[in-house]
Amino acid sequence: MKYALIGCGRIATNHVKAVVNNNLEFVAVCDVIPEHMEELLAKHDLQGDVGIKRYTDYKKLIEENEIELAGIATESGNHAEIALYCIEHGINVIIEKPMAMSLDDAEAIIKLSDEKGVKVSACHQNRFNVAVQELRRAVEAGRFGRMSHGAIHVRWNRNKGYYTQAPWRGTWAQDGGALMNQCIHGIDLLRWMMGDDIDEVYGVTRQQFHDYLEAEDIGMAVVKFKNGSVATVEGTTNVYPQNLEETLYVFGENGTVKLGGKSTNNIDVWDFADETDEDKKNKGLEEETSNVYGNGHTSLYADVIDAIQNDREPYVNARAGKNALELVLAIYKSQKEGKPVKFPVEHFASIDMTGEF
């Protein structure tokens, strides 16, 4: 399967690992800064591979090559434009989070991909964590009984060096803040586990320590689900001196689960009323990861390849990406308006929150 990667920033190395692990035909790579392409390829001993064409214009890349699958890992603000161009040309896409910066763009991606018959996957790779998969199986089996409440805590650190490395970070036009960039994976998991259908959200965001940014460095919210359960969101880049945890809690009448670690990669608590011998393997489960991005990119790519070959929806499809985006935008909208936001969210065309802090 012929593959191209568009965008060679911080997360791109995980995409290249997934490409290599899944034996894709790596046809081309694109970045507006040529040095970024060479640095990325060198990390994987691919710098001498003349079969990988280099481009600074993604449109030229698409026009000159027959690409079947493209990975989009540029600045967040460019995701939708590039995705729509790829889809228009019949190319399946894996879009880094967030899949878009507005609900209008997310819906345009879904609509066009349906029309063109191509597969779109939002890159929420933590859904493939071993711990997350075990939790999902328990949810789908109804082992929690009636859901009570849940919580996601993303307690990370991002210092000034992180933001100066790529000046688009922390801007409303290209990035958003802690919730849109760092916390959206956890927000995706929370919404997915708690029932997806949301009734109302009340959120508060602040910029405490990163006054050189436009966006927030902490966001908190209370989420009411239509099934009667409630949940809280906490996402921040203010934890001193380094990343602390990404922790997901799910509480039901017959079960309690806490996923922990740096990226919901461990099972810290696994208790069910109908406990079996099979449950014992989950108590204290730890999945080794080299960074907070986890190991899920390879599995996500494998799933998308299979979805293309067997003409089915990817496990993490575009609608899943839209759901995560909608919850983040709802929190921003609540902060801006100072009141709860009902679902479905009215189209929040921009996340421009200038002057809100």
mmCIF file of C-alpha atoms in Angstrom:
data_model
loop_
_atom_site.group_PDB
_atom_site.id
_atom_site.type_symbol
_atom_site.label_atom_id
_atom_site.label_comp_id
_atom_site.label_asym_id
_atom_site.label_seq_id
_atom_site.Cartn_x
_atom_site.Cartn_y
_atom_site.Cartn_z
ATOM 1 C CA MET A 1 0.000 0.000 0.000
ATOM 2 C CA LYS A 2 1.522 3.311 -1.126
ATOM 3 C CA TYR A 3 1.867 5.775 1.758
ATOM 4 C CA ALA A 4 2.831 9.425 2.235
ATOM 5 C CA LEU A 5 3.451 11.403 5.426
ATOM 6 C CA ILE A 6 2.531 15.082 5.500
ATOM 7 C CA GLY A 7 4.146 16.931 8.411
ATOM 8 C CA CYS A 8 7.395 16.014 10.167
ATOM 9 C CA GLY A 9 7.076 17.491 13.657
ATOM 10 C CA ARG A 10 7.267 15.989 17.130
ATOM 11 C CA ILE A 11 4.684 13.224 16.670
ATOM 12 C CA ALA A 12 5.770 12.212 13.155
ATOM 13 C CA THR A 13 8.325 9.679 14.396
ATOM 14 C CA ASN A 14 5.479 7.545 15.785
ATOM 15 C CA HIS A 15 3.891 7.551 12.337
ATOM 16 C CA VAL A 16 7.125 6.451 10.694
ATOM 17 C CA LYS A 17 7.475 3.620 13.227
ATOM 18 C CA ALA A 18 3.950 2.515 12.356
ATOM 19 C CA VAL A 19 4.717 2.691 8.625
ATOM 20 C CA VAL A 20 7.818 0.527 9.043
ATOM 21 C CA ASN A 21 6.116 -1.933 11.409
ATOM 22 C CA ASN A 22 3.213 -2.384 8.987
ATOM 23 C CA ASN A 23 5.420 -2.742 5.882
ATOM 24 C CA LEU A 24 3.780 0.112 4.010
ATOM 25 C CA GLU A 25 5.421 1.354 0.819
ATOM 26 C CA PHE A 26 6.762 4.719 1.977
ATOM 27 C CA VAL A 27 6.489 6.758 -1.225
ATOM 28 C CA ALA A 28 6.844 10.372 -0.115
ATOM 29 C CA VAL A 29 7.226 12.760 2.791
ATOM 30 C CA CYS A 30 6.328 16.441 3.029
ATOM 31 C CA ASP A 31 7.217 19.362 5.269
ATOM 32 C CA VAL A 32 7.541 23.080 4.602
ATOM 33 C CA ILE A 33 10.969 22.954 6.272
ATOM 34 C CA PRO A 34 13.210 20.514 4.332
ATOM 35 C CA GLU A 35 15.528 19.937 7.305
ATOM 36 C CA HIS A 36 12.643 18.477 9.286
ATOM 37 C CA MET A 37 12.165 15.747 6.689
ATOM 38 C CA GLU A 38 15.816 14.749 6.783
ATOM 39 C CA GLU A 39 15.980 14.803 10.580
ATOM 40 C CA LEU A 40 12.898 12.606 10.823
ATOM 41 C CA LEU A 41 14.087 10.081 8.244
ATOM 42 C CA ALA A 42 17.520 9.932 9.886
ATOM 43 C CA LYS A 43 15.904 8.847 13.169
ATOM 44 C CA HIS A 44 14.767 5.714 11.373
ATOM 45 C CA ASP A 45 17.874 5.187 9.194
ATOM 46 C CA LEU A 46 15.888 6.162 6.123
ATOM 47 C CA GLN A 47 17.868 9.267 5.164
ATOM 48 C CA GLY A 48 19.546 7.415 2.284
ATOM 49 C CA ASP A 49 16.338 5.946 0.896
ATOM 50 C CA VAL A 50 15.991 7.657 -2.489
ATOM 51 C CA GLY A 51 12.672 5.886 -2.987
ATOM 52 C CA ILE A 52 11.106 8.280 -0.477
ATOM 53 C CA LYS A 53 10.445 11.490 -2.401
ATOM 54 C CA ARG A 54 10.691 14.794 -0.533
ATOM 55 C CA TYR A 55 8.193 17.620 -0.981
ATOM 56 C CA THR A 56 7.537 21.015 0.585
ATOM 57 C CA ASP A 57 4.107 21.284 -1.121
ATOM 58 C CA TYR A 58 1.603 18.581 -0.180
ATOM 59 C CA LYS A 59 -0.571 19.304 -3.212
ATOM 60 C CA LYS A 60 2.364 18.636 -5.537
ATOM 61 C CA LEU A 61 3.067 15.406 -3.639
ATOM 62 C CA ILE A 62 -0.491 14.214 -4.193
ATOM 63 C CA GLU A 63 -0.605 15.268 -7.830
ATOM 64 C CA GLU A 64 2.665 13.511 -8.699
ATOM 65 C CA ASN A 65 2.134 10.207 -6.872
ATOM 66 C CA GLU A 66 -0.550 7.524 -6.629
ATOM 67 C CA ILE A 67 -1.033 7.532 -2.846
ATOM 68 C CA GLU A 68 -3.457 5.123 -1.199
ATOM 69 C CA LEU A 69 -2.987 6.234 2.426
ATOM 70 C CA ALA A 70 -1.703 9.513 3.864
ATOM 71 C CA GLY A 71 -0.761 10.397 7.413
ATOM 72 C CA ILE A 72 -1.411 14.028 8.363
ATOM 73 C CA ALA A 73 0.804 15.265 11.194
ATOM 74 C CA THR A 74 1.116 19.008 10.574
ATOM 75 C CA GLU A 75 0.078 21.888 12.801
ATOM 76 C CA SER A 76 -3.464 21.237 14.026
ATOM 77 C CA GLY A 77 -4.878 24.255 12.224
ATOM 78 C CA ASN A 78 -3.950 22.730 8.853
ATOM 79 C CA HIS A 79 -5.382 19.251 9.433
ATOM 80 C CA ALA A 80 -8.799 19.829 7.880
ATOM 81 C CA GLU A 81 -7.574 21.611 4.748
ATOM 82 C CA ILE A 82 -5.035 18.882 3.964
ATOM 83 C CA ALA A 83 -7.448 16.068 4.814
ATOM 84 C CA LEU A 84 -10.149 17.463 2.546
ATOM 85 C CA TYR A 85 -7.659 17.800 -0.318
ATOM 86 C CA CYS A 86 -6.519 14.198 0.143
ATOM 87 C CA ILE A 87 -10.080 12.886 0.368
ATOM 88 C CA GLU A 88 -11.090 14.831 -2.744
ATOM 89 C CA HIS A 89 -8.323 12.948 -4.551
ATOM 90 C CA GLY A 90 -9.559 9.573 -3.286
ATOM 91 C CA ILE A 91 -6.845 9.095 -0.661
ATOM 92 C CA ASN A 92 -7.543 7.409 2.679
ATOM 93 C CA VAL A 93 -6.234 9.424 5.626
ATOM 94 C CA ILE A 94 -5.057 9.092 9.202
ATOM 95 C CA ILE A 95 -5.390 12.516 10.827
ATOM 96 C CA GLU A 96 -3.479 13.425 13.966
ATOM 97 C CA LYS A 97 -5.561 14.860 16.770
ATOM 98 C CA PRO A 98 -7.494 17.039 16.710
ATOM 99 C CA MET A 99 -8.927 15.981 13.355
ATOM 100 C CA ALA A 100 -10.039 19.595 12.794
ATOM 101 C CA MET A 101 -10.369 22.851 14.703
ATOM 102 C CA SER A 102 -14.102 23.373 14.124
ATOM 103 C CA LEU A 103 -17.186 21.188 13.960
ATOM 104 C CA ASP A 104 -17.945 22.550 10.494
ATOM 105 C CA ASP A 105 -14.617 21.218 9.225
ATOM 106 C CA ALA A 106 -15.044 17.891 11.027
ATOM 107 C CA GLU A 107 -18.458 17.424 9.457
ATOM 108 C CA ALA A 108 -17.112 18.400 6.032
ATOM 109 C CA ILE A 109 -14.463 15.667 6.364
ATOM 110 C CA ILE A 110 -17.098 13.075 7.294
ATOM 111 C CA LYS A 111 -19.449 14.130 4.474
ATOM 112 C CA LEU A 112 -16.771 14.172 1.769
ATOM 113 C CA SER A 113 -15.244 10.869 2.856
ATOM 114 C CA ASP A 114 -18.685 9.250 2.663
ATOM 115 C CA GLU A 115 -19.188 10.675 -0.819
ATOM 116 C CA LYS A 116 -15.764 9.588 -2.049
ATOM 117 C CA GLY A 117 -15.817 6.191 -0.352
ATOM 118 C CA VAL A 118 -12.495 6.637 1.436
ATOM 119 C CA LYS A 119 -11.530 5.734 4.996
ATOM 120 C CA VAL A 120 -10.737 8.378 7.596
ATOM 121 C CA SER A 121 -9.247 7.630 10.993
ATOM 122 C CA ALA A 122 -8.730 10.145 13.781
ATOM 123 C CA CYS A 123 -5.410 9.333 15.434
ATOM 124 C CA HIS A 124 -6.600 8.617 18.964
ATOM 125 C CA GLN A 125 -4.067 5.851 19.343
ATOM 126 C CA ASN A 126 -4.565 5.393 23.099
ATOM 127 C CA ARG A 127 -7.740 3.458 22.318
ATOM 128 C CA PHE A 128 -5.356 0.624 21.424
ATOM 129 C CA ASN A 129 -3.538 0.604 24.785
ATOM 130 C CA VAL A 130 -3.762 -2.844 26.385
ATOM 131 C CA ALA A 131 -5.294 -1.340 29.545
ATOM 132 C CA VAL A 132 -7.819 0.703 27.541
ATOM 133 C CA GLN A 133 -8.843 -2.331 25.496
ATOM 134 C CA GLU A 134 -9.436 -4.351 28.664
ATOM 135 C CA LEU A 135 -11.579 -1.555 30.082
ATOM 136 C CA ARG A 136 -13.547 -1.262 26.859
ATOM 137 C CA ARG A 137 -14.320 -4.985 26.885
ATOM 138 C CA ALA A 138 -15.641 -4.652 30.437
ATOM 139 C CA VAL A 139 -17.823 -1.675 29.450
ATOM 140 C CA GLU A 140 -19.234 -3.460 26.402
ATOM 141 C CA ALA A 141 -19.941 -6.580 28.468
ATOM 142 C CA GLY A 142 -22.000 -4.479 30.903
ATOM 143 C CA ARG A 143 -19.839 -5.459 33.851
ATOM 144 C CA PHE A 144 -20.129 -2.050 35.522
ATOM 145 C CA GLY A 145 -23.901 -2.259 35.662
ATOM 146 C CA ARG A 146 -25.365 1.193 35.892
ATOM 147 C CA MET A 147 -22.682 3.842 35.409
ATOM 148 C CA SER A 148 -22.208 6.304 38.266
ATOM 149 C CA HIS A 149 -19.347 8.641 37.319
ATOM 150 C CA GLY A 150 -15.932 8.952 35.767
ATOM 151 C CA ALA A 151 -12.953 11.286 35.509
ATOM 152 C CA ILE A 152 -9.946 12.014 33.334
ATOM 153 C CA HIS A 153 -6.858 13.701 34.767
ATOM 154 C CA VAL A 154 -4.102 14.786 32.371
ATOM 155 C CA ARG A 155 -1.459 16.269 34.648
ATOM 156 C CA TRP A 156 1.487 17.106 32.456
ATOM 157 C CA ASN A 157 4.279 19.641 32.121
ATOM 158 C CA ARG A 158 5.068 21.765 29.091
ATOM 159 C CA ASN A 159 7.748 24.412 29.575
ATOM 160 C CA LYS A 160 8.662 27.413 27.469
ATOM 161 C CA GLY A 161 11.150 25.377 25.457
ATOM 162 C CA TYR A 162 8.348 23.175 24.190
ATOM 163 C CA TYR A 163 6.409 26.159 22.884
ATOM 164 C CA THR A 164 9.343 28.052 21.400
ATOM 165 C CA GLN A 165 10.383 24.898 19.534
ATOM 166 C CA ALA A 166 7.250 25.316 17.404
ATOM 167 C CA PRO A 167 5.703 28.809 17.665
ATOM 168 C CA TRP A 168 2.292 27.619 16.423
ATOM 169 C CA ARG A 169 1.761 25.779 19.710
ATOM 170 C CA GLY A 170 -0.575 27.507 22.135
ATOM 171 C CA THR A 171 -2.140 29.715 19.437
ATOM 172 C CA TRP A 172 -5.884 29.689 18.840
ATOM 173 C CA ALA A 173 -5.579 29.520 15.059
ATOM 174 C CA GLN A 174 -3.207 26.550 14.903
ATOM 175 C CA ASP A 175 -3.399 24.697 18.207
ATOM 176 C CA GLY A 176 -5.587 25.627 21.145
ATOM 177 C CA GLY A 177 -4.423 24.971 24.670
ATOM 178 C CA ALA A 178 -3.969 22.142 27.151
ATOM 179 C CA LEU A 179 -7.409 20.688 26.464
ATOM 180 C CA MET A 180 -7.196 20.668 22.657
ATOM 181 C CA ASN A 181 -3.569 19.566 22.404
ATOM 182 C CA GLN A 182 -2.591 17.545 25.484
ATOM 183 C CA CYS A 183 -5.926 16.418 26.957
ATOM 184 C CA ILE A 184 -7.946 15.453 23.877
ATOM 185 C CA HIS A 185 -6.793 11.806 24.010
ATOM 186 C CA GLY A 186 -8.091 11.474 27.567
ATOM 187 C CA ILE A 187 -11.266 13.361 26.680
ATOM 188 C CA ASP A 188 -11.816 10.919 23.830
ATOM 189 C CA LEU A 189 -11.462 7.953 26.182
ATOM 190 C CA LEU A 190 -13.746 9.474 28.833
ATOM 191 C CA ARG A 191 -16.574 10.181 26.401
ATOM 192 C CA TRP A 192 -16.201 6.762 24.746
ATOM 193 C CA MET A 193 -16.285 4.843 28.028
ATOM 194 C CA MET A 194 -19.079 6.806 29.680
ATOM 195 C CA GLY A 195 -21.617 6.360 26.899
ATOM 196 C CA ASP A 196 -20.747 8.966 24.209
ATOM 197 C CA ASP A 197 -24.120 10.749 24.368
ATOM 198 C CA ILE A 198 -23.716 13.986 26.348
ATOM 199 C CA ASP A 199 -26.482 16.180 27.699
ATOM 200 C CA GLU A 200 -24.585 19.184 29.062
ATOM 201 C CA VAL A 201 -21.093 20.499 29.884
ATOM 202 C CA TYR A 202 -19.902 23.251 32.175
ATOM 203 C CA GLY A 203 -16.266 24.230 31.813
ATOM 204 C CA VAL A 204 -13.708 26.668 33.173
ATOM 205 C CA THR A 205 -10.292 27.408 31.691
ATOM 206 C CA ARG A 206 -7.428 29.563 32.868
ATOM 207 C CA GLN A 207 -3.968 30.636 31.792
ATOM 208 C CA GLN A 208 -1.932 30.472 34.987
ATOM 209 C CA PHE A 209 1.771 30.280 34.141
ATOM 210 C CA HIS A 210 2.140 30.474 30.331
ATOM 211 C CA ASP A 211 1.470 34.161 29.702
ATOM 212 C CA TYR A 212 3.400 34.011 26.423
ATOM 213 C CA LEU A 213 0.604 31.869 24.930
ATOM 214 C CA GLU A 214 -2.839 32.779 23.636
ATOM 215 C CA ALA A 215 -4.504 29.647 24.989
ATOM 216 C CA GLU A 216 -5.212 28.034 28.362
ATOM 217 C CA ASP A 217 -2.784 25.964 30.413
ATOM 218 C CA ILE A 218 -5.510 24.433 32.590
ATOM 219 C CA GLY A 219 -9.081 23.426 31.844
ATOM 220 C CA MET A 220 -11.670 21.739 34.043
ATOM 221 C CA ALA A 221 -15.213 20.641 33.336
ATOM 222 C CA VAL A 222 -18.243 18.742 34.602
ATOM 223 C CA VAL A 223 -19.936 16.555 31.992
ATOM 224 C CA LYS A 224 -23.505 15.237 32.256
ATOM 225 C CA PHE A 225 -24.226 12.171 30.110
ATOM 226 C CA LYS A 226 -27.662 11.240 28.815
ATOM 227 C CA ASN A 227 -27.460 7.867 30.578
ATOM 228 C CA GLY A 228 -27.499 9.727 33.917
ATOM 229 C CA SER A 229 -23.803 9.402 34.711
ATOM 230 C CA VAL A 230 -21.528 12.384 35.329
ATOM 231 C CA ALA A 231 -17.818 12.966 34.817
ATOM 232 C CA THR A 232 -15.068 15.483 35.382
ATOM 233 C CA VAL A 233 -12.240 16.638 33.137
ATOM 234 C CA GLU A 234 -8.931 18.064 34.317
ATOM 235 C CA GLY A 235 -6.239 18.900 31.800
ATOM 236 C CA THR A 236 -3.148 20.965 32.477
ATOM 237 C CA THR A 237 0.437 21.608 31.429
ATOM 238 C CA ASN A 238 1.261 23.242 34.777
ATOM 239 C CA VAL A 239 2.540 20.254 36.764
ATOM 240 C CA TYR A 240 6.000 20.838 38.247
ATOM 241 C CA PRO A 241 8.586 19.650 37.344
ATOM 242 C CA GLN A 242 7.552 17.011 34.745
ATOM 243 C CA ASN A 243 4.649 14.921 33.459
ATOM 244 C CA LEU A 244 2.856 13.270 36.366
ATOM 245 C CA GLU A 245 0.037 11.138 34.987
ATOM 246 C CA GLU A 246 -2.843 10.574 32.632
ATOM 247 C CA THR A 247 -5.458 8.793 34.712
ATOM 248 C CA LEU A 248 -8.924 7.581 33.766
ATOM 249 C CA TYR A 249 -11.489 6.507 36.392
ATOM 250 C CA VAL A 250 -14.750 4.662 35.702
ATOM 251 C CA PHE A 251 -17.188 3.918 38.531
ATOM 252 C CA GLY A 252 -20.317 1.772 38.231
ATOM 253 C CA GLU A 253 -22.662 -0.035 40.602
ATOM 254 C CA ASN A 254 -20.751 -3.298 40.084
ATOM 255 C CA GLY A 255 -17.252 -2.176 39.202
ATOM 256 C CA THR A 256 -14.391 0.274 39.701
ATOM 257 C CA VAL A 257 -11.462 0.715 37.316
ATOM 258 C CA LYS A 258 -8.574 3.160 37.425
ATOM 259 C CA LEU A 259 -6.201 3.376 34.477
ATOM 260 C CA GLY A 260 -2.961 5.193 35.243
ATOM 261 C CA GLY A 261 0.596 5.663 34.080
ATOM 262 C CA LYS A 262 1.848 8.518 31.923
ATOM 263 C CA SER A 263 -0.711 7.787 29.192
ATOM 264 C CA THR A 264 -3.445 5.472 30.555
ATOM 265 C CA ASN A 265 -1.111 2.534 29.907
ATOM 266 C CA ASN A 266 -1.430 0.834 33.332
ATOM 267 C CA ILE A 267 -4.280 -0.701 35.320
ATOM 268 C CA ASP A 268 -4.011 0.605 38.885
ATOM 269 C CA VAL A 269 -7.420 -0.658 40.107
ATOM 270 C CA TRP A 270 -9.567 -3.447 38.638
ATOM 271 C CA ASP A 271 -12.475 -4.529 40.867
ATOM 272 C CA PHE A 272 -15.730 -6.162 39.780
ATOM 273 C CA ALA A 273 -18.531 -7.836 41.711
ATOM 274 C CA ASP A 274 -18.479 -10.810 39.329
ATOM 275 C CA GLU A 275 -14.703 -11.254 39.494
ATOM 276 C CA THR A 276 -13.266 -14.238 37.635
ATOM 277 C CA ASP A 277 -9.833 -15.843 37.457
ATOM 278 C CA GLU A 278 -9.358 -14.023 34.158
ATOM 279 C CA ASP A 279 -9.562 -10.703 36.004
ATOM 280 C CA LYS A 280 -6.424 -11.451 37.985
ATOM 281 C CA LYS A 281 -4.166 -10.767 34.996
ATOM 282 C CA ASN A 282 -5.480 -7.192 34.844
ATOM 283 C CA LYS A 283 -4.632 -6.285 38.424
ATOM 284 C CA GLY A 284 -1.414 -4.289 38.262
ATOM 285 C CA LEU A 285 -1.092 -4.589 34.477
ATOM 286 C CA GLU A 286 1.611 -2.291 33.060
ATOM 287 C CA GLU A 287 2.341 -1.661 29.388
ATOM 288 C CA GLU A 288 5.855 -0.339 28.840
ATOM 289 C CA THR A 289 6.006 2.793 26.692
ATOM 290 C CA SER A 290 8.928 4.946 25.608
ATOM 291 C CA ASN A 291 6.956 8.222 25.791
ATOM 292 C CA VAL A 292 3.524 9.674 26.543
ATOM 293 C CA TYR A 293 2.334 8.865 23.029
ATOM 294 C CA GLY A 294 2.283 5.159 23.909
ATOM 295 C CA ASN A 295 2.460 2.257 21.482
ATOM 296 C CA GLY A 296 -0.876 2.641 19.737
ATOM 297 C CA HIS A 297 0.139 4.167 16.401
ATOM 298 C CA THR A 298 1.276 0.819 15.000
ATOM 299 C CA SER A 299 -2.019 -0.850 15.966
ATOM 300 C CA LEU A 300 -4.073 2.074 14.655
ATOM 301 C CA TYR A 301 -2.261 1.924 11.312
ATOM 302 C CA ALA A 302 -2.768 -1.853 11.130
ATOM 303 C CA ASP A 303 -6.486 -1.372 11.730
ATOM 304 C CA VAL A 304 -6.803 1.307 9.036
ATOM 305 C CA ILE A 305 -4.930 -0.845 6.511
ATOM 306 C CA ASP A 306 -7.321 -3.717 7.253
ATOM 307 C CA ALA A 307 -10.318 -1.355 7.026
ATOM 308 C CA ILE A 308 -9.203 -0.245 3.559
ATOM 309 C CA GLN A 309 -8.574 -3.791 2.376
ATOM 310 C CA ASN A 310 -11.883 -5.102 3.738
ATOM 311 C CA ASP A 311 -13.996 -2.005 3.082
ATOM 312 C CA ARG A 312 -15.121 -1.403 6.661
ATOM 313 C CA GLU A 313 -15.057 1.527 9.065
ATOM 314 C CA PRO A 314 -11.786 2.048 10.978
ATOM 315 C CA TYR A 315 -11.953 1.259 14.701
ATOM 316 C CA VAL A 316 -11.306 4.964 15.418
ATOM 317 C CA ASN A 317 -13.234 6.663 12.644
ATOM 318 C CA ALA A 318 -13.883 10.292 11.762
ATOM 319 C CA ARG A 319 -17.027 10.421 13.894
ATOM 320 C CA ALA A 320 -14.979 9.429 16.937
ATOM 321 C CA GLY A 321 -12.604 12.278 16.146
ATOM 322 C CA LYS A 322 -15.524 14.679 15.877
ATOM 323 C CA ASN A 323 -16.906 13.557 19.250
ATOM 324 C CA ALA A 324 -13.636 14.322 21.035
ATOM 325 C CA LEU A 325 -13.374 17.682 19.275
ATOM 326 C CA GLU A 326 -16.972 18.554 20.156
ATOM 327 C CA LEU A 327 -16.380 18.042 23.872
ATOM 328 C CA VAL A 328 -13.264 20.236 23.865
ATOM 329 C CA LEU A 329 -15.068 22.968 21.928
ATOM 330 C CA ALA A 330 -18.019 22.734 24.310
ATOM 331 C CA ILE A 331 -15.720 23.409 27.261
ATOM 332 C CA TYR A 332 -14.236 26.409 25.455
ATOM 333 C CA LYS A 333 -17.716 27.622 24.557
ATOM 334 C CA SER A 334 -18.833 27.283 28.180
ATOM 335 C CA GLN A 335 -15.815 29.285 29.357
ATOM 336 C CA LYS A 336 -16.509 31.995 26.799
ATOM 337 C CA GLU A 337 -20.231 32.250 27.634
ATOM 338 C CA GLY A 338 -19.941 31.621 31.375
ATOM 339 C CA LYS A 339 -22.720 29.039 31.397
ATOM 340 C CA PRO A 340 -23.363 25.340 30.680
ATOM 341 C CA VAL A 341 -23.506 24.231 27.053
ATOM 342 C CA LYS A 342 -26.184 21.830 25.825
ATOM 343 C CA PHE A 343 -25.465 19.067 23.295
ATOM 344 C CA PRO A 344 -25.333 18.786 20.387
ATOM 345 C CA VAL A 345 -23.111 21.858 20.316
ATOM 346 C CA GLU A 346 -24.071 24.639 17.959
ATOM 347 C CA HIS A 347 -21.348 25.083 15.419
ATOM 348 C CA PHE A 348 -18.450 26.812 17.127
ATOM 349 C CA ALA A 349 -16.735 27.967 13.942
ATOM 350 C CA SER A 350 -13.664 29.296 15.713
ATOM 351 C CA ILE A 351 -11.933 28.674 19.025
ATOM 352 C CA ASP A 352 -10.798 32.288 19.174
ATOM 353 C CA MET A 353 -10.972 32.993 22.896
ATOM 354 C CA THR A 354 -8.959 36.210 22.842
ATOM 355 C CA GLY A 355 -9.397 38.254 25.999
ATOM 356 C CA GLU A 356 -11.027 35.473 27.995
ATOM 357 C CA PHE A 357 -8.340 35.189 30.647
#
